[in-house]
PDB file of C-alpha atoms in Angstrom:
ATOM      1  CA  ASN A  17       0.377 -19.447  -5.605  1.00  0.00           C
ATOM      2  CA  ALA A  18       3.170 -17.200  -4.310  1.00  0.00           C
ATOM      3  CA  GLY A  19       1.319 -13.909  -4.938  1.00  0.00           C
ATOM      4  CA  VAL A  20       3.761 -10.974  -5.196  1.00  0.00           C
ATOM      5  CA  THR A  21       7.431 -11.706  -4.557  1.00  0.00           C
ATOM      6  CA  GLN A  22      10.306  -9.254  -4.201  1.00  0.00           C
ATOM      7  CA  THR A  23      14.059  -9.620  -4.168  1.00  0.00           C
ATOM      8  CA  PRO A  24      16.217  -8.825  -2.335  1.00  0.00           C
ATOM      9  CA  LYS A  25      14.680  -8.514   1.151  1.00  0.00           C
ATOM     10  CA  PHE A  26      17.488  -6.290   2.455  1.00  0.00           C
ATOM     11  CA  GLN A  27      20.200  -4.239   0.733  1.00  0.00           C
ATOM     12  CA  VAL A  28      22.862  -1.772   1.800  1.00  0.00           C
ATOM     13  CA  LEU A  29      24.372   0.502  -0.841  1.00  0.00           C
ATOM     14  CA  LYS A  30      26.958   3.213  -0.813  1.00  0.00           C
ATOM     15  CA  THR A  31      26.088   6.612  -2.271  1.00  0.00           C
ATOM     16  CA  GLY A  32      26.436   6.504  -6.050  1.00  0.00           C
ATOM     17  CA  GLN A  33      26.041   2.752  -6.433  1.00  0.00           C
ATOM     18  CA  SER A  34      23.295   1.322  -8.601  1.00  0.00           C
ATOM     19  CA  MET A  35      20.928  -1.581  -8.109  1.00  0.00           C
ATOM     20  CA  THR A  36      17.740  -3.134  -9.412  1.00  0.00           C
ATOM     21  CA  LEU A  37      14.866  -4.317  -7.253  1.00  0.00           C
ATOM     22  CA  GLN A  38      12.936  -7.206  -8.730  1.00  0.00           C
ATOM     23  CA  CYS A  39       9.222  -7.912  -8.439  1.00  0.00           C
ATOM     24  CA  ALA A  40       7.124 -10.736  -9.857  1.00  0.00           C
ATOM     25  CA  GLN A  41       3.462 -11.729  -9.526  1.00  0.00           C
ATOM     26  CA  ASP A  42       1.762 -14.980 -10.477  1.00  0.00           C
ATOM     27  CA  MET A  43      -1.859 -13.775 -10.334  1.00  0.00           C
ATOM     28  CA  ASN A  44      -2.065 -12.802 -14.027  1.00  0.00           C
ATOM     29  CA  HIS A  45      -2.625  -9.164 -13.016  1.00  0.00           C
ATOM     30  CA  ASN A  46      -2.432  -6.415 -15.600  1.00  0.00           C
ATOM     31  CA  SER A  47      -1.229  -3.601 -13.355  1.00  0.00           C
ATOM     32  CA  MET A  48       1.872  -3.400 -11.209  1.00  0.00           C
ATOM     33  CA  TYR A  49       3.187  -0.696  -8.877  1.00  0.00           C
ATOM     34  CA  TRP A  50       6.249   0.419  -6.951  1.00  0.00           C
ATOM     35  CA  TYR A  51       5.876   2.329  -3.672  1.00  0.00           C
ATOM     36  CA  ARG A  52       8.255   3.607  -1.056  1.00  0.00           C
ATOM     37  CA  GLN A  53       7.533   3.918   2.657  1.00  0.00           C
ATOM     38  CA  ASP A  54       9.608   6.208   4.809  1.00  0.00           C
ATOM     39  CA  PRO A  55       9.630   5.817   8.615  1.00  0.00           C
ATOM     40  CA  GLY A  56       6.332   6.750  10.235  1.00  0.00           C
ATOM     41  CA  MET A  57       4.668   7.546   6.937  1.00  0.00           C
ATOM     42  CA  GLY A  58       2.227   6.067   4.479  1.00  0.00           C
ATOM     43  CA  LEU A  59       3.196   4.636   1.123  1.00  0.00           C
ATOM     44  CA  ARG A  60       3.954   6.905  -1.822  1.00  0.00           C
ATOM     45  CA  LEU A  61       3.664   5.762  -5.428  1.00  0.00           C
ATOM     46  CA  ILE A  62       6.901   5.865  -7.438  1.00  0.00           C
ATOM     47  CA  TYR A  63       5.895   4.333 -10.770  1.00  0.00           C
ATOM     48  CA  TYR A  64       3.168   2.084 -12.081  1.00  0.00           C
ATOM     49  CA  SER A  65       2.497  -0.014 -15.139  1.00  0.00           C
ATOM     50  CA  ALA A  66      -1.108  -0.340 -16.242  1.00  0.00           C
ATOM     51  CA  SER A  67      -0.285  -3.101 -18.721  1.00  0.00           C
ATOM     52  CA  GLU A  68       2.664  -4.854 -20.307  1.00  0.00           C
ATOM     53  CA  GLY A  69       4.710  -2.331 -22.276  1.00  0.00           C
ATOM     54  CA  THR A  70       3.453   0.798 -20.480  1.00  0.00           C
ATOM     55  CA  THR A  71       4.806   2.688 -17.495  1.00  0.00           C
ATOM     56  CA  ASP A  72       3.767   5.967 -15.850  1.00  0.00           C
ATOM     57  CA  LYS A  73       5.149   8.222 -13.150  1.00  0.00           C
ATOM     58  CA  GLY A  74       3.577   8.353  -9.727  1.00  0.00           C
ATOM     59  CA  GLU A  75       4.037  10.902  -6.961  1.00  0.00           C
ATOM     60  CA  VAL A  76       7.810  10.515  -6.382  1.00  0.00           C
ATOM     61  CA  PRO A  77       9.544   9.233  -9.582  1.00  0.00           C
ATOM     62  CA  ASN A  78      12.787  11.258  -9.457  1.00  0.00           C
ATOM     63  CA  GLY A  79      15.906   9.132  -9.159  1.00  0.00           C
ATOM     64  CA  TYR A  80      14.206   5.917 -10.321  1.00  0.00           C
ATOM     65  CA  ASN A  81      13.600   4.016 -13.542  1.00  0.00           C
ATOM     66  CA  VAL A  82      11.331   1.071 -14.147  1.00  0.00           C
ATOM     67  CA  SER A  83      10.962  -1.750 -16.654  1.00  0.00           C
ATOM     68  CA  ARG A  84       7.874  -3.876 -17.235  1.00  0.00           C
ATOM     69  CA  LEU A  85       9.750  -6.892 -18.527  1.00  0.00           C
ATOM     70  CA  ASN A  86       6.644  -8.954 -19.215  1.00  0.00           C
ATOM     71  CA  LYS A  87       3.223  -9.379 -17.634  1.00  0.00           C
ATOM     72  CA  ARG A  88       4.697 -11.041 -14.534  1.00  0.00           C
ATOM     73  CA  GLU A  89       7.715  -8.871 -13.792  1.00  0.00           C
ATOM     74  CA  PHE A  90       8.235  -5.196 -12.961  1.00  0.00           C
ATOM     75  CA  SER A  91      11.683  -3.951 -11.883  1.00  0.00           C
ATOM     76  CA  LEU A  92      12.782  -0.732 -10.205  1.00  0.00           C
ATOM     77  CA  ARG A  93      16.272   0.632 -10.825  1.00  0.00           C
ATOM     78  CA  LEU A  94      18.279   3.147  -8.839  1.00  0.00           C
ATOM     79  CA  GLU A  95      21.023   4.418 -11.153  1.00  0.00           C
ATOM     80  CA  SER A  96      22.950   6.441  -8.562  1.00  0.00           C
ATOM     81  CA  ALA A  97      21.715   5.801  -5.048  1.00  0.00           C
ATOM     82  CA  ALA A  98      21.420   8.694  -2.593  1.00  0.00           C
ATOM     83  CA  PRO A  99      20.866   8.632   1.198  1.00  0.00           C
ATOM     84  CA  SER A 100      17.398  10.153   0.577  1.00  0.00           C
ATOM     85  CA  GLN A 101      16.438   6.882  -1.101  1.00  0.00           C
ATOM     86  CA  THR A 102      16.832   4.960   2.142  1.00  0.00           C
ATOM     87  CA  SER A 103      13.389   3.476   2.548  1.00  0.00           C
ATOM     88  CA  VAL A 104      11.299   0.332   2.398  1.00  0.00           C
ATOM     89  CA  TYR A 105      10.161  -0.446  -1.136  1.00  0.00           C
ATOM     90  CA  PHE A 106       6.938  -2.316  -1.833  1.00  0.00           C
ATOM     91  CA  CYS A 107       5.740  -3.806  -5.074  1.00  0.00           C
ATOM     92  CA  ALA A 108       2.025  -4.383  -5.684  1.00  0.00           C
ATOM     93  CA  SER A 109      -0.265  -5.670  -8.385  1.00  0.00           C
ATOM     94  CA  ASN A 110      -3.956  -5.648  -9.202  1.00  0.00           C
ATOM     95  CA  SER A 111      -6.332  -6.717 -11.916  1.00  0.00           C
ATOM     96  CA  ALA A 112      -7.400  -3.199 -12.952  1.00  0.00           C
ATOM     97  CA  GLY A 113      -9.922  -3.485 -15.713  1.00  0.00           C
ATOM     98  CA  GLY A 114     -11.477  -6.521 -14.078  1.00  0.00           C
ATOM     99  CA  PRO A 115     -14.352  -6.603 -11.607  1.00  0.00           C
ATOM    100  CA  SER A 116     -12.132  -5.642  -8.685  1.00  0.00           C
ATOM    101  CA  TYR A 117      -9.115  -3.388  -8.313  1.00  0.00           C
ATOM    102  CA  GLU A 118      -7.971  -5.044  -5.106  1.00  0.00           C
ATOM    103  CA  GLN A 119      -4.228  -4.532  -4.645  1.00  0.00           C
ATOM    104  CA  TYR A 120      -1.882  -7.188  -3.335  1.00  0.00           C
ATOM    105  CA  PHE A 121       1.506  -6.315  -1.881  1.00  0.00           C
ATOM    106  CA  GLY A 122       4.853  -8.036  -1.742  1.00  0.00           C
ATOM    107  CA  PRO A 123       6.844  -8.362   1.492  1.00  0.00           C
ATOM    108  CA  GLY A 124       9.019  -5.299   0.813  1.00  0.00           C
ATOM    109  CA  THR A 125      12.731  -4.551   0.313  1.00  0.00           C
ATOM    110  CA  ARG A 126      14.491  -2.618   3.061  1.00  0.00           C
ATOM    111  CA  LEU A 127      17.155  -0.419   1.415  1.00  0.00           C
ATOM    112  CA  THR A 128      19.784   1.587   3.265  1.00  0.00           C
ATOM    113  CA  VAL A 129      22.048   4.017   1.397  1.00  0.00           C
ATOM    114  CA  THR A 130      25.114   5.183   3.340  1.00  0.00           C
TER     115      THR A 130
ATOM    116  CA  GLY B  26      -4.811  14.920  -6.819  1.00  0.00           C
ATOM    117  CA  ILE B  27      -6.894  13.123  -4.234  1.00  0.00           C
ATOM    118  CA  GLN B  28      -6.155  13.919  -0.595  1.00  0.00           C
ATOM    119  CA  VAL B  29      -6.684  11.253   2.072  1.00  0.00           C
ATOM    120  CA  GLU B  30      -6.959  11.917   5.790  1.00  0.00           C
ATOM    121  CA  GLN B  31      -7.187   9.358   8.580  1.00  0.00           C
ATOM    122  CA  SER B  32      -8.210   9.753  12.164  1.00  0.00           C
ATOM    123  CA  PRO B  33      -7.217   9.341  14.853  1.00  0.00           C
ATOM    124  CA  PRO B  34      -3.456   9.278  14.177  1.00  0.00           C
ATOM    125  CA  ASP B  35      -2.826   7.144  17.268  1.00  0.00           C
ATOM    126  CA  LEU B  36      -5.081   4.937  19.358  1.00  0.00           C
ATOM    127  CA  ILE B  37      -4.347   2.939  22.505  1.00  0.00           C
ATOM    128  CA  LEU B  38      -6.869   0.354  23.648  1.00  0.00           C
ATOM    129  CA  GLN B  39      -7.194  -2.288  26.301  1.00  0.00           C
ATOM    130  CA  GLU B  40      -7.707  -5.789  24.968  1.00  0.00           C
ATOM    131  CA  GLY B  41     -11.422  -6.420  24.434  1.00  0.00           C
ATOM    132  CA  ALA B  42     -12.333  -2.815  23.593  1.00  0.00           C
ATOM    133  CA  ASN B  43     -13.995  -1.687  20.363  1.00  0.00           C
ATOM    134  CA  SER B  44     -12.741   1.070  18.052  1.00  0.00           C
ATOM    135  CA  THR B  45     -13.670   3.007  14.922  1.00  0.00           C
ATOM    136  CA  LEU B  46     -11.099   4.329  12.466  1.00  0.00           C
ATOM    137  CA  ARG B  47     -12.040   6.943   9.891  1.00  0.00           C
ATOM    138  CA  CYS B  48     -10.815   7.731   6.372  1.00  0.00           C
ATOM    139  CA  ASN B  49     -11.857  10.914   4.548  1.00  0.00           C
ATOM    140  CA  PHE B  50     -11.049  11.526   0.895  1.00  0.00           C
ATOM    141  CA  SER B  51     -11.349  14.633  -1.190  1.00  0.00           C
ATOM    142  CA  ASP B  52     -12.748  13.408  -4.506  1.00  0.00           C
ATOM    143  CA  SER B  53     -14.725  10.621  -6.159  1.00  0.00           C
ATOM    144  CA  VAL B  54     -13.032   7.255  -6.035  1.00  0.00           C
ATOM    145  CA  ASN B  55     -13.640   3.881  -7.597  1.00  0.00           C
ATOM    146  CA  ASN B  56     -11.254   1.951  -5.396  1.00  0.00           C
ATOM    147  CA  LEU B  57     -10.896   2.041  -1.628  1.00  0.00           C
ATOM    148  CA  GLN B  58      -8.992  -0.481   0.428  1.00  0.00           C
ATOM    149  CA  TRP B  59      -8.108  -0.894   4.091  1.00  0.00           C
ATOM    150  CA  PHE B  60      -4.792  -2.480   4.989  1.00  0.00           C
ATOM    151  CA  HIS B  61      -3.184  -3.559   8.243  1.00  0.00           C
ATOM    152  CA  GLN B  62       0.583  -3.199   8.470  1.00  0.00           C
ATOM    153  CA  ASN B  63       1.747  -5.534  11.211  1.00  0.00           C
ATOM    154  CA  PRO B  64       4.782  -4.838  13.423  1.00  0.00           C
ATOM    155  CA  TRP B  65       6.975  -6.799  10.988  1.00  0.00           C
ATOM    156  CA  GLY B  66       6.064  -4.424   8.137  1.00  0.00           C
ATOM    157  CA  GLN B  67       3.832  -6.794   6.188  1.00  0.00           C
ATOM    158  CA  LEU B  68       0.821  -5.202   4.456  1.00  0.00           C
ATOM    159  CA  ILE B  69      -2.318  -7.303   4.866  1.00  0.00           C
ATOM    160  CA  ASN B  70      -5.461  -6.712   2.819  1.00  0.00           C
ATOM    161  CA  LEU B  71      -8.461  -6.186   5.055  1.00  0.00           C
ATOM    162  CA  PHE B  72     -11.206  -4.903   2.762  1.00  0.00           C
ATOM    163  CA  TYR B  73     -11.750  -3.849  -0.809  1.00  0.00           C
ATOM    164  CA  ILE B  74     -14.716  -1.541  -0.273  1.00  0.00           C
ATOM    165  CA  PRO B  75     -15.357   1.299  -2.756  1.00  0.00           C
ATOM    166  CA  SER B  76     -18.938   1.447  -1.411  1.00  0.00           C
ATOM    167  CA  GLY B  77     -21.257  -0.368   0.962  1.00  0.00           C
ATOM    168  CA  THR B  78     -20.560  -2.495   4.016  1.00  0.00           C
ATOM    169  CA  LYS B  79     -18.523  -5.647   4.520  1.00  0.00           C
ATOM    170  CA  GLN B  80     -17.736  -7.800   7.519  1.00  0.00           C
ATOM    171  CA  ASN B  81     -14.958 -10.269   8.193  1.00  0.00           C
ATOM    172  CA  GLY B  82     -14.979 -11.726  11.667  1.00  0.00           C
ATOM    173  CA  ARG B  83     -14.350  -9.013  14.251  1.00  0.00           C
ATOM    174  CA  LEU B  84     -13.691  -6.425  11.549  1.00  0.00           C
ATOM    175  CA  SER B  85     -16.183  -4.575   9.422  1.00  0.00           C
ATOM    176  CA  ALA B  86     -16.006  -1.590   7.102  1.00  0.00           C
ATOM    177  CA  THR B  87     -18.434   0.881   5.631  1.00  0.00           C
ATOM    178  CA  THR B  88     -17.831   3.308   2.784  1.00  0.00           C
ATOM    179  CA  VAL B  89     -20.243   6.143   2.010  1.00  0.00           C
ATOM    180  CA  ALA B  90     -18.883   7.213  -1.356  1.00  0.00           C
ATOM    181  CA  THR B  91     -21.312  10.127  -1.797  1.00  0.00           C
ATOM    182  CA  GLU B  92     -20.057  11.659   1.459  1.00  0.00           C
ATOM    183  CA  ARG B  93     -16.402  10.706   0.819  1.00  0.00           C
ATOM    184  CA  TYR B  94     -15.587   8.718   3.895  1.00  0.00           C
ATOM    185  CA  SER B  95     -14.998   5.177   5.045  1.00  0.00           C
ATOM    186  CA  LEU B  96     -15.030   3.646   8.535  1.00  0.00           C
ATOM    187  CA  LEU B  97     -13.224   0.576   9.826  1.00  0.00           C
ATOM    188  CA  TYR B  98     -14.678  -1.050  12.944  1.00  0.00           C
ATOM    189  CA  ILE B  99     -12.634  -3.355  15.162  1.00  0.00           C
ATOM    190  CA  SER B 100     -14.583  -5.177  17.864  1.00  0.00           C
ATOM    191  CA  SER B 101     -13.210  -7.113  20.839  1.00  0.00           C
ATOM    192  CA  SER B 102      -9.673  -5.992  19.996  1.00  0.00           C
ATOM    193  CA  GLN B 103      -6.739  -8.362  20.518  1.00  0.00           C
ATOM    194  CA  THR B 104      -3.039  -7.646  20.928  1.00  0.00           C
ATOM    195  CA  THR B 105      -2.489  -9.075  17.447  1.00  0.00           C
ATOM    196  CA  ASP B 106      -4.551  -6.186  16.053  1.00  0.00           C
ATOM    197  CA  SER B 107      -1.696  -3.809  16.907  1.00  0.00           C
ATOM    198  CA  GLY B 108       0.012  -2.077  14.012  1.00  0.00           C
ATOM    199  CA  VAL B 109      -0.822   0.643  11.534  1.00  0.00           C
ATOM    200  CA  TYR B 110      -4.077   0.755   9.582  1.00  0.00           C
ATOM    201  CA  PHE B 111      -3.988   2.417   6.185  1.00  0.00           C
ATOM    202  CA  CYS B 112      -6.756   3.539   3.909  1.00  0.00           C
ATOM    203  CA  ALA B 113      -5.847   3.781   0.205  1.00  0.00           C
ATOM    204  CA  VAL B 114      -7.953   5.179  -2.626  1.00  0.00           C
ATOM    205  CA  ALA B 115      -7.714   5.501  -6.392  1.00  0.00           C
ATOM    206  CA  ASP B 116      -9.379   7.999  -8.673  1.00  0.00           C
ATOM    207  CA  ASN B 117     -11.851   7.153 -11.390  1.00  0.00           C
ATOM    208  CA  TYR B 118      -9.084   5.917 -13.653  1.00  0.00           C
ATOM    209  CA  GLY B 119      -8.250   3.376 -10.950  1.00  0.00           C
ATOM    210  CA  GLN B 120      -4.494   3.527 -11.355  1.00  0.00           C
ATOM    211  CA  ASN B 121      -2.969   6.232  -9.215  1.00  0.00           C
ATOM    212  CA  PHE B 122      -3.365   4.979  -5.631  1.00  0.00           C
ATOM    213  CA  VAL B 123      -3.007   7.411  -2.747  1.00  0.00           C
ATOM    214  CA  PHE B 124      -2.447   6.219   0.818  1.00  0.00           C
ATOM    215  CA  GLY B 125      -3.554   8.018   3.928  1.00  0.00           C
ATOM    216  CA  PRO B 126      -1.035   8.660   6.721  1.00  0.00           C
ATOM    217  CA  GLY B 127      -2.372   5.744   8.773  1.00  0.00           C
ATOM    218  CA  THR B 128      -3.745   5.157  12.269  1.00  0.00           C
ATOM    219  CA  ARG B 129      -1.305   3.528  14.681  1.00  0.00           C
ATOM    220  CA  LEU B 130      -3.178   1.143  16.971  1.00  0.00           C
ATOM    221  CA  SER B 131      -1.713  -0.321  20.148  1.00  0.00           C
ATOM    222  CA  VAL B 132      -3.745  -2.950  21.975  1.00  0.00           C
ATOM    223  CA  LEU B 133      -2.557  -3.560  25.521  1.00  0.00           C
ATOM    224  CA  PRO B 134      -3.027  -6.891  27.310  1.00  0.00           C
TER     225      PRO B 134
END
């Protein structure tokens, strides 16, 4: 049981480049989330997906797109990276709708945009 | 939306000391979790505790939902307890999670 996995672990982009961050979970969870964490701060929600086929904006969605590919996978895309998107990105999942909403996090992707 | 505050922002302890971390939230919640972010950045689940009291070894947590706060107790602290402790809550729809700013704990040998 791998839990929540993310790829890549590290990435450096130039301003204007695009990339997709991948996330997968093997816990049969309905809900998946993308967060960003800037230095010295808490996590902020970018987008979430309450179930397969649905996505909703969180607190800081500008500059990002997401795709809930299937129940296991939830990707985050930066179409035109900007230095302000330098951050650590975390994916999470939970079984919302079940008896517990406990969230489980992946190891994070450290992204630097130059 | 829900506002989450944590106190204290920073805490320095000698190994073996006890501590209490506090999380206040501004509205009714149906999900509250405590996490430990270790120095390598990994987020570790400590407690899922929307109400009541739980204990796990040297750590315990209490949430008083009617008064909108939660407490995390660390007893006999160890250097491996160092890191940042986050409280996160979700509203009654359970989907939009909000994190507090964290408490940075340093345990000195």
